[in-house]
Short mmCIF file of C-alpha atoms in Angstrom, two decimals:
data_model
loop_
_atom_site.label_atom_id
_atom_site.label_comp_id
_atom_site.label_asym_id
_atom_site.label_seq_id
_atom_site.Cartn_x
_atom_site.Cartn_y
_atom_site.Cartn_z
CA UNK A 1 116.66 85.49 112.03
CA UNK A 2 114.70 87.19 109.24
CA UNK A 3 113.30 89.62 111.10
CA UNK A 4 116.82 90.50 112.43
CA UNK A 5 118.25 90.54 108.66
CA UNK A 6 115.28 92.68 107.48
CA UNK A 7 115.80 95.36 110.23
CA UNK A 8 119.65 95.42 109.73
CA UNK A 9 119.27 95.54 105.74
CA UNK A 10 116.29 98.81 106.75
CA UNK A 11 118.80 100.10 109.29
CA UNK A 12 121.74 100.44 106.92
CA UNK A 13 119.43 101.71 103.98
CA UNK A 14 118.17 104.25 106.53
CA UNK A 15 122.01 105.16 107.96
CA UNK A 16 123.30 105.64 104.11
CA UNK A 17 119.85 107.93 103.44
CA UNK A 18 120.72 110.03 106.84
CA UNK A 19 124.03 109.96 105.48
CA UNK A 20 123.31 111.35 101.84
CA UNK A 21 120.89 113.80 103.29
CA UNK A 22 123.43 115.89 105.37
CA UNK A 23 125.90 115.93 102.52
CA UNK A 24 123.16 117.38 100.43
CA UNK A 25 121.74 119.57 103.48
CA UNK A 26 126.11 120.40 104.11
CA UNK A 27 125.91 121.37 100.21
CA UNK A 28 123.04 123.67 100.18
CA UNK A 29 123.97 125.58 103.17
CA UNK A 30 127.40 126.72 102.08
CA UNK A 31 126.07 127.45 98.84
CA UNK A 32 127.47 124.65 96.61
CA UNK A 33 130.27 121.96 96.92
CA UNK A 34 133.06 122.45 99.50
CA UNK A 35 136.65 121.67 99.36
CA UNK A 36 136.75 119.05 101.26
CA UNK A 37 140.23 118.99 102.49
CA UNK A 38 141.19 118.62 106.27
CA UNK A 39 142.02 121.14 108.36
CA UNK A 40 145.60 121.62 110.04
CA UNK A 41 146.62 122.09 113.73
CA UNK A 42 148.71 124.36 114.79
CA UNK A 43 149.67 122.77 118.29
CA UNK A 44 151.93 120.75 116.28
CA UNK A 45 152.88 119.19 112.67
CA UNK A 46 150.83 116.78 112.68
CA UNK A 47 147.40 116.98 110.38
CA UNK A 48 144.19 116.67 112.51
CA UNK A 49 140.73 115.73 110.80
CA UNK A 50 138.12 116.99 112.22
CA UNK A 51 134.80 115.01 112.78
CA UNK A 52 132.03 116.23 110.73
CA UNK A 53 128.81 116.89 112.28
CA UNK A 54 126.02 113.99 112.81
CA UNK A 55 123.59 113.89 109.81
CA UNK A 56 120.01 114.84 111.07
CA UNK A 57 117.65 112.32 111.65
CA UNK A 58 115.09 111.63 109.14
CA UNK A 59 111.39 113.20 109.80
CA UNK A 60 108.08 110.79 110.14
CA UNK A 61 107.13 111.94 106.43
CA UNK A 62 110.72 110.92 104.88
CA UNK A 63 110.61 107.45 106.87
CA UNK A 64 106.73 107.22 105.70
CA UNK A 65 108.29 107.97 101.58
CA UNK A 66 110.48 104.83 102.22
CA UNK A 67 108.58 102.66 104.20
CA UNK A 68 105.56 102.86 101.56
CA UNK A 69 107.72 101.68 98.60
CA UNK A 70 108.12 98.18 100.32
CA UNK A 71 106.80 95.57 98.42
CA UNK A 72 103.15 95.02 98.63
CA UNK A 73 103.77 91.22 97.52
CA UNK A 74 105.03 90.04 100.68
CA UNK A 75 103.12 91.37 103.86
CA UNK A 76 105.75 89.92 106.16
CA UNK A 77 107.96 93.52 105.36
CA UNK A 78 105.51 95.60 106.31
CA UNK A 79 104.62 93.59 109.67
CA UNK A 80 108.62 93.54 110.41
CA UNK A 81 108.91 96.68 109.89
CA UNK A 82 106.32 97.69 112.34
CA UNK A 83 108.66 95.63 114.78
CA UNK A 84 111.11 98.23 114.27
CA UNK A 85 110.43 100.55 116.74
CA UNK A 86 107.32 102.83 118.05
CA UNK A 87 107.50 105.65 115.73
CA UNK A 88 107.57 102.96 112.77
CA UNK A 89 104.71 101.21 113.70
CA UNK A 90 102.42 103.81 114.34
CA UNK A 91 103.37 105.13 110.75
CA UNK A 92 102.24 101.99 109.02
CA UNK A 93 99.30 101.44 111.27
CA UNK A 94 97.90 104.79 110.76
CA UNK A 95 94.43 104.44 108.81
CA UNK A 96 95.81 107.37 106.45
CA UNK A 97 99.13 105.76 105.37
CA UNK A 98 97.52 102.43 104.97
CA UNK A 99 95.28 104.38 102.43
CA UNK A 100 98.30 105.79 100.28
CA UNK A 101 99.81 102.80 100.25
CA UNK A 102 96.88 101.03 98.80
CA UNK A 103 96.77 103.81 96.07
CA UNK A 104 100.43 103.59 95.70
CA UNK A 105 100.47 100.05 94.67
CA UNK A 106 97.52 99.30 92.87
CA UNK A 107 95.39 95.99 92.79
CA UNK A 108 95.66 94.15 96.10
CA UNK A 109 98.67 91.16 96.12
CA UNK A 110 97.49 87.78 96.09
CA UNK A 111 97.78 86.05 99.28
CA UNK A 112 97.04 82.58 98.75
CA UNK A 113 94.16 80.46 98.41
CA UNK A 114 91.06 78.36 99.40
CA UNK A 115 90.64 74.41 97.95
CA UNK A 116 87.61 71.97 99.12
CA UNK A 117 89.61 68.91 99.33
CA UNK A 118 90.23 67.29 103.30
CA UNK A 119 92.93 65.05 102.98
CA UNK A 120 96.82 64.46 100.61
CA UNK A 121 96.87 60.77 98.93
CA UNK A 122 98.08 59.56 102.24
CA UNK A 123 95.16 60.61 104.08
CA UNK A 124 96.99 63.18 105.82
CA UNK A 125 94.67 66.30 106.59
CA UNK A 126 95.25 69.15 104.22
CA UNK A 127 94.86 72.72 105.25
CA UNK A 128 92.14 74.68 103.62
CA UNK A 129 93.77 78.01 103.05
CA UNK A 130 97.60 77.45 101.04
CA UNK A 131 99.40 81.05 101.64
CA UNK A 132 101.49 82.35 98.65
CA UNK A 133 103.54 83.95 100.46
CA UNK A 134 106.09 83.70 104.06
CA UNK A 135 102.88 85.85 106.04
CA UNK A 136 100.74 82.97 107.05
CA UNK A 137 97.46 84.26 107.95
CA UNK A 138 95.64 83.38 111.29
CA UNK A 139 92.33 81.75 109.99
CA UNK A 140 90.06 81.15 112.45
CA UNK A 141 87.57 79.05 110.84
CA UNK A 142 83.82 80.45 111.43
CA UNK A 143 82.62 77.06 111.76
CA UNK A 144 83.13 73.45 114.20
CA UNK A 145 83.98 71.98 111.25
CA UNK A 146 85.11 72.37 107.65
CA UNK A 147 84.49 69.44 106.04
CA UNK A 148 80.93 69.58 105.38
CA UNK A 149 82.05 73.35 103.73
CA UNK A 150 82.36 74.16 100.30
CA UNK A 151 84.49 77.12 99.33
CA UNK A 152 82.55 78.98 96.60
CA UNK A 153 84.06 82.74 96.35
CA UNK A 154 86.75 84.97 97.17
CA UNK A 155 86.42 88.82 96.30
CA UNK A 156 87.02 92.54 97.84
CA UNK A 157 88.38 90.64 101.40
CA UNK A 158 85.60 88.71 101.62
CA UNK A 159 85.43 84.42 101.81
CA UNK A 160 82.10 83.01 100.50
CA UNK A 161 81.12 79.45 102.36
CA UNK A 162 78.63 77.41 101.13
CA UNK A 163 76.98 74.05 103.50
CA UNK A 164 73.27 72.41 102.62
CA UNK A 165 71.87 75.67 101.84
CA UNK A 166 73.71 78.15 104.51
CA UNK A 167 76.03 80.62 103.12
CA UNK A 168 78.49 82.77 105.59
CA UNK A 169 80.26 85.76 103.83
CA UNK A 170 83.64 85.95 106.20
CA UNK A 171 86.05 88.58 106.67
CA UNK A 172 89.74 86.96 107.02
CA UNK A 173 91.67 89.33 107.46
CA UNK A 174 89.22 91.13 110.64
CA UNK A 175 87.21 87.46 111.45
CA UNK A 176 84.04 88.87 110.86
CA UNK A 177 81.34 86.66 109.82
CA UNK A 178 77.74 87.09 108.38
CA UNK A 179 75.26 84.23 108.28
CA UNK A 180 73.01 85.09 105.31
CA UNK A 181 69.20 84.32 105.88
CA UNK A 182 67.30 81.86 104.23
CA UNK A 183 64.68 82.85 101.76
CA UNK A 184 61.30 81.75 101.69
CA UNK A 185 61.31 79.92 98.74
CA UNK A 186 63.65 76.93 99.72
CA UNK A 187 63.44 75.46 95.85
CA UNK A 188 65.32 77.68 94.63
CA UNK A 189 67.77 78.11 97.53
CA UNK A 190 71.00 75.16 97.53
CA UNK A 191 73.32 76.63 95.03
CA UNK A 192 75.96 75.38 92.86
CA UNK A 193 78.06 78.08 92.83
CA UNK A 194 78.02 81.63 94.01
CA UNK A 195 79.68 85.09 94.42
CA UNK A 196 80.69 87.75 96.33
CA UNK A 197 81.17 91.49 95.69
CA UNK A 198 81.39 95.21 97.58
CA UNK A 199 78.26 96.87 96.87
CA UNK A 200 79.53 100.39 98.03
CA UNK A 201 78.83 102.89 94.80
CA UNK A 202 82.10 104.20 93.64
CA UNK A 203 84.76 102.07 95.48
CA UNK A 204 88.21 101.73 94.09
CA UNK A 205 88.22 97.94 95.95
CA UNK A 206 91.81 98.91 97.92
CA UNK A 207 90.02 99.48 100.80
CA UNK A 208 86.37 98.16 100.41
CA UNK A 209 83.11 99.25 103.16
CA UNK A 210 83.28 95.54 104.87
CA UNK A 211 79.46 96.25 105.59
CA UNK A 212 78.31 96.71 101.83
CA UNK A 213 77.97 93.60 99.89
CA UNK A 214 76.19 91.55 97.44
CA UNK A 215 75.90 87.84 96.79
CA UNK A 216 75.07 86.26 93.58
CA UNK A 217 73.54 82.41 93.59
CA UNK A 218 73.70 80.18 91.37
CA UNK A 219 71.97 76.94 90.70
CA UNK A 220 70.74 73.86 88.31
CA UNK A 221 67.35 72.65 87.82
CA UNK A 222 68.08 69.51 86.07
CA UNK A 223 64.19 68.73 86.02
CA UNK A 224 62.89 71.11 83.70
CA UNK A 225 66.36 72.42 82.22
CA UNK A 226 67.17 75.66 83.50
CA UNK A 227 69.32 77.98 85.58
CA UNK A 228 67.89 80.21 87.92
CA UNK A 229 69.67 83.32 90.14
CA UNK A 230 68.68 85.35 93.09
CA UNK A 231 70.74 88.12 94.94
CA UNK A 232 71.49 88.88 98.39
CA UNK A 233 72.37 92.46 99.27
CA UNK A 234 73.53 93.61 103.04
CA UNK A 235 71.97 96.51 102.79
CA UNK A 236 68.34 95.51 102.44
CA UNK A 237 69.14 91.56 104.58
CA UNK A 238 67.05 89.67 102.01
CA UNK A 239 67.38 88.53 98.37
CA UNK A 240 65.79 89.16 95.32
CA UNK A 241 63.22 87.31 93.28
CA UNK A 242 64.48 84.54 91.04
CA UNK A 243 65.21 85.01 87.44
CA UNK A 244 65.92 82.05 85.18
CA UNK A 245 67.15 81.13 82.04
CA UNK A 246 67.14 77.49 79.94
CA UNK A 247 69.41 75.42 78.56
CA UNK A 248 70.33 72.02 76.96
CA UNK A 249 69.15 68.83 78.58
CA UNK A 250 71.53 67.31 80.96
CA UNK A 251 74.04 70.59 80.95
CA UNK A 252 75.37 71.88 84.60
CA UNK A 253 77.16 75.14 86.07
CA UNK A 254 80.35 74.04 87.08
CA UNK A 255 81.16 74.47 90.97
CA UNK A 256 84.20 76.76 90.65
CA UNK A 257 84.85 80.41 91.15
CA UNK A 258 83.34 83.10 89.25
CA UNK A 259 84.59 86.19 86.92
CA UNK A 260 83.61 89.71 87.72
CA UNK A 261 84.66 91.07 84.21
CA UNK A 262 83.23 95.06 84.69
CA UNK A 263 79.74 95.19 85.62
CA UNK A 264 79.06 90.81 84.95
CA UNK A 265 79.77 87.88 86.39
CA UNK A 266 80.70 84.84 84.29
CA UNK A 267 80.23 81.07 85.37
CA UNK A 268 81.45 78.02 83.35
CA UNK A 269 78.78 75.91 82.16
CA UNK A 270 80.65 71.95 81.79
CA UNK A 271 84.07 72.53 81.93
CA UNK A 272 83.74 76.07 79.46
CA UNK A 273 81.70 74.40 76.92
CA UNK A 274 79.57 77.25 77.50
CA UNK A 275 79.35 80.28 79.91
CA UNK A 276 77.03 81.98 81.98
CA UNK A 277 76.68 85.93 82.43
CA UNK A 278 75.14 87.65 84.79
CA UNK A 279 74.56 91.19 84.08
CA UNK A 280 74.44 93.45 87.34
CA UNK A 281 73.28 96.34 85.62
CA UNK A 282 70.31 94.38 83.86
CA UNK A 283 69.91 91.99 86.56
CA UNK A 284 69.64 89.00 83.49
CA UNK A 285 70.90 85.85 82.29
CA UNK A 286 72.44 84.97 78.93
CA UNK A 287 74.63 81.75 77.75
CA UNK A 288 77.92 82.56 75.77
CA UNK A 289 79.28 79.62 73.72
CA UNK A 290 83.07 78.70 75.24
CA UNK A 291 85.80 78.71 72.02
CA UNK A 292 85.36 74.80 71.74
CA UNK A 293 88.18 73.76 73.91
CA UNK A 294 87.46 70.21 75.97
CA UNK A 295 88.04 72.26 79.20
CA UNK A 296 89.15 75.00 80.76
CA UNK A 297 88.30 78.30 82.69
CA UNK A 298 87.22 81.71 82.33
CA UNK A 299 89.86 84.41 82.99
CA UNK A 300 90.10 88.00 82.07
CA UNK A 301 92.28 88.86 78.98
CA UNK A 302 95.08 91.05 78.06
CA UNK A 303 92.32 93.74 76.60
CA UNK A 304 90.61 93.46 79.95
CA UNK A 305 87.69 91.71 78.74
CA UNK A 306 86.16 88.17 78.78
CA UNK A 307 89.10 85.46 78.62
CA UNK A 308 89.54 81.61 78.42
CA UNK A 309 92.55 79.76 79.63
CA UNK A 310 92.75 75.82 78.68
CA UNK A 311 95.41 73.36 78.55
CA UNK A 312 96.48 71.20 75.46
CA UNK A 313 98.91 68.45 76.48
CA UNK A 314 101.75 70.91 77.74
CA UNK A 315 100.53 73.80 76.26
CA UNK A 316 98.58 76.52 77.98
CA UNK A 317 95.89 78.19 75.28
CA UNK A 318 95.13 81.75 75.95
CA UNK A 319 91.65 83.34 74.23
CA UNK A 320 89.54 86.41 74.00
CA UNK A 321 87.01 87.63 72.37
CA UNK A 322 86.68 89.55 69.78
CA UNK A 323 84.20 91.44 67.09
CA UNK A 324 84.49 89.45 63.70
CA UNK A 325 83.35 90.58 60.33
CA UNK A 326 80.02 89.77 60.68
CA UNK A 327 79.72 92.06 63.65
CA UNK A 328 79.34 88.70 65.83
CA UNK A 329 81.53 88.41 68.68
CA UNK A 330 84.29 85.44 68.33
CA UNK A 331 86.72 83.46 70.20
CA UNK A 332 90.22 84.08 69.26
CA UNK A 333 93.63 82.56 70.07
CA UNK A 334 95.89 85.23 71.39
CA UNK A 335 98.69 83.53 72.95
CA UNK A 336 100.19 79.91 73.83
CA UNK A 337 102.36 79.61 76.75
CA UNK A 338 104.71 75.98 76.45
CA UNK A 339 104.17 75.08 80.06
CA UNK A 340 106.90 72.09 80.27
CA UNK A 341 109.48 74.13 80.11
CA UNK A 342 108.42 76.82 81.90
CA UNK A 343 107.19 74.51 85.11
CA UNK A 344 110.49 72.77 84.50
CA UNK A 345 108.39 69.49 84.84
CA UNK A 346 109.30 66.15 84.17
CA UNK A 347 108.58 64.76 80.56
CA UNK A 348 106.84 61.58 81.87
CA UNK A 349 104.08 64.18 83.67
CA UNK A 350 101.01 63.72 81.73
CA UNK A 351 98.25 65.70 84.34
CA UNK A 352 97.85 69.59 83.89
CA UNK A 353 94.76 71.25 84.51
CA UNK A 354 94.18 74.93 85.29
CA UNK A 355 92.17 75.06 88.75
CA UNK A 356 91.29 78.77 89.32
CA UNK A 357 92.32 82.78 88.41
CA UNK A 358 92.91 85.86 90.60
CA UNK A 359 91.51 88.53 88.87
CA UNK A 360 93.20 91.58 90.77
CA UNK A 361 96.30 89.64 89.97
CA UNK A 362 95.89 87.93 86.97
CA UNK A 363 97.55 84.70 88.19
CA UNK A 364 96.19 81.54 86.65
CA UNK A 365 96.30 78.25 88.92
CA UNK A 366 98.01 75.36 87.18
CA UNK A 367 97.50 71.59 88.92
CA UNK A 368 100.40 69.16 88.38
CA UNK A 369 101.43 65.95 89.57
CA UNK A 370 104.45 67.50 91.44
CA UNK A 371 102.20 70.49 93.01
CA UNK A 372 100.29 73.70 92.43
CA UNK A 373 101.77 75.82 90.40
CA UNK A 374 100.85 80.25 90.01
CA UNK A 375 101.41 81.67 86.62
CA UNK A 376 101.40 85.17 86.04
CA UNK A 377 100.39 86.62 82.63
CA UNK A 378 101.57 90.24 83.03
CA UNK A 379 105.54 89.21 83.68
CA UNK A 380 105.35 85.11 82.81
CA UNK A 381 106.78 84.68 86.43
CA UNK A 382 105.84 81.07 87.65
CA UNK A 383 106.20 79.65 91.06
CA UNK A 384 105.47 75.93 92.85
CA UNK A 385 103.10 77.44 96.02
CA UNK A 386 101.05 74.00 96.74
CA UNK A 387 101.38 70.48 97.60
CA UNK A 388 100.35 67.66 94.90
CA UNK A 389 96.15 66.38 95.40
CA UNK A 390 93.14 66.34 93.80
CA UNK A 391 92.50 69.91 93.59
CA UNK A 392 89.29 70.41 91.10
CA UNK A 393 89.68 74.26 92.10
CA UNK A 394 91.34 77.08 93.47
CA UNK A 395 89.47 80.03 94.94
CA UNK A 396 92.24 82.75 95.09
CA UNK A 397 92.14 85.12 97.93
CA UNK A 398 93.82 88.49 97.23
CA UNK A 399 93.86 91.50 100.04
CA UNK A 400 95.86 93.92 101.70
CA UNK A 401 97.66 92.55 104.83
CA UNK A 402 98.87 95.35 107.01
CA UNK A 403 99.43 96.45 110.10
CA UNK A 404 96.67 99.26 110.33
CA UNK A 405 93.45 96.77 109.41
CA UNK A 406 94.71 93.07 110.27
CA UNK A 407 95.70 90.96 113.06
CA UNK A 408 99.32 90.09 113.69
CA UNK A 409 100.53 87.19 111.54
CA UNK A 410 102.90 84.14 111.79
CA UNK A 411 105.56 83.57 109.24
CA UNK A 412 106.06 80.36 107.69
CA UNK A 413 110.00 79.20 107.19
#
């Protein structure tokens, strides 16, 4: 039924476009407007109209203009719209249009997310990938079984999977799946958290080299008090040597997703109270203090730089950072967002945590008692896109779903 709404509401836009353009192309060629008053017979008294000539139909490149302004937020137009006919689907599945409609819209739409919990409060099984939006994607799961899994990553199309020291980097959207090898050195191997990123020199990230990637692990020593890192790179098959950095006695990386803010990655260290960067370019380790909040998450901030998000009873604390007087960088409180009225919650709700960030979209992931909530902090739109659990995070998963580089979805009702 939606299908059939969507092609009659494209149908008509196209029939009043047709219809505009031979008025204009009638206007040109008679070298402005036209009276457009009928035309008498002369067989008898009576006034005959006579029919005006069929509008020509519109080109591949004028049906291209209007099919790439359809809303990159909801694949399911683009995948309808391919249902069309012939001609429209081998317009939007043509490698080159897929291209400027990447450019065209910008930063990849969110498309839902990842959570490492197996079962609701009843003990019902819970899927492991929520979609955000009516396209439910086809996951075909690269292993027997999830639940000995742990989601760690989501970035540039790829899914980063974490079990007793095997990693897979997957591919959703094309199935693909890469086992990583194990290094030599097995200490430093199980990690706590980890991330994933295109390695390809130059990339925009619309339409990422699926071959070219890097992987960034993380993990405690708990022993002797540090952190250590290594990186895997697809281009070489192996990882790097370990680097390590200390810190207080019985402090721990959190296991949620990372921040790629520029050219670092940034991992919470207990619940914010500190963070650690990675620096890419420098290949080191250094420990940022969090602004003192009880918990919360890093995010990216209006200025694009490092960000914190926390929640205070129904408030939602927005920081960044900034350079103070003494040339130190500080936290600072740029804006509060009243969450109770804005979820439209009951008053009686007393659990609100945020659970995760999509940085292409910069949509923070807000757990409730009455569900999953996805806030966006460029328009303050908010939307209920989960079920109620014990979510302790949300690994977003943003891409381009399309015709030209996917396989064909289902839609959710």
């Amino acid at each position: 039924m939606r299908c059939a709404r969507f092609t009659g509401m494209v149908a008509g836009m196209l029939s009043r476009i047709r219809l505009l353009v031979g008025i204009v192309m009638g206007v040109f060629k008679s070298g402005g407007l036209h009276n457009p008053s009928p035309r008498s017979s002369t067989t008898d008294d009576k006034e005959t109209l006579i029919s005006p000539r069929p509008p020509p139909e519109l080109n591949d490149d004028a049906t291209a203009e209007i099919l790439l302004r359809l809303s990159s937020d909801e694949p399911a137009y683009l995948v309808r719209a391919s249902l069309v006919c012939k001609t429209w689907y081998q317009i939007l599945s043509d490698p080159a249009f897929n291209r400027r409609y990447r450019k065209f819209h910008g930063a990849p739409p969110l498309l839902g997310f990842f959570h490492n919990i197996n079962y609701d409060s009843r003990m019902n099984p819970v899927p492991h990938f929520i979609p955000t939006t009516t396209t439910a994607i086809r996951c075909s799961p690269p292993v027997f079984t999830l639940k000995d899994w742990w989601f760690l990553d989501c970035r540039h199309d790829r899914v980063l999977m974490e079990s007793v020291g095997r990693i897979i980097v997957w591919d959703l959207i094309t199935n693909r799946q890469k086992h990583l090898p194990v290094p030599r050195q097995r200490y430093y191997w199980e990690p706590v958290t980890a991330a994933v990123l295109c390695a390809k020199d130059g990339c925009d990230h619309l339409n990422c080299n699926r071959d070219s990637f890097l992987v960034v692990s993380i993990g405690n020593n708990y022993t002797n008090n540090f952190i250590w890192v290594r990186v895997y790179s697809s281009e070489t098959n192996a990882w790097s040597k370990v680097i390590r950095t200390t810190i207080p006695q019985f402090s721990f990386v959190d296991m949620r997703p990372s921040l790629l803010v520029r050219d670092a990655f940034y991992f919470s260290i207990e619940n914010g109270r500190q963070i650690l960067k990675y620096d890419l370019g420098g290949q080191c380790l250094s420990i940022i203090d969090g602004p003192g909040e009880p918990r919360g998450i890093v995010v990216i901030a209006d200025d694009g730089g490092l960000g914190f998000a926390s929640v205070e009873g129904y408030d939602l604390r927005l920081w960044s950072q900034h350079v103070g007087i003494s040339g130190i960088m500080e936290w600072v409180q740029c804006r509060v967002i009243e969450l109770g009225t804005l979820l439209q919650i009951p008053a009686q709700l007393f659990a609100i945590d945020v659970i995760g960030f999509a940085e292409a979209a910069r949509t923070i992931f807000i757990s409730t008692n009455v569900g999953i909530f996805i806030l966006d902090l460029n328009s303050n739109a908010v939307r209920n896109v989960g079920m109620t659990g014990a979510y302790h995070a949300a690994v977003p998963y943003t891409s381009y779903y399309t015709p030209g580089n996917s396989r064909m979805p289902t839609f959710t009702t």
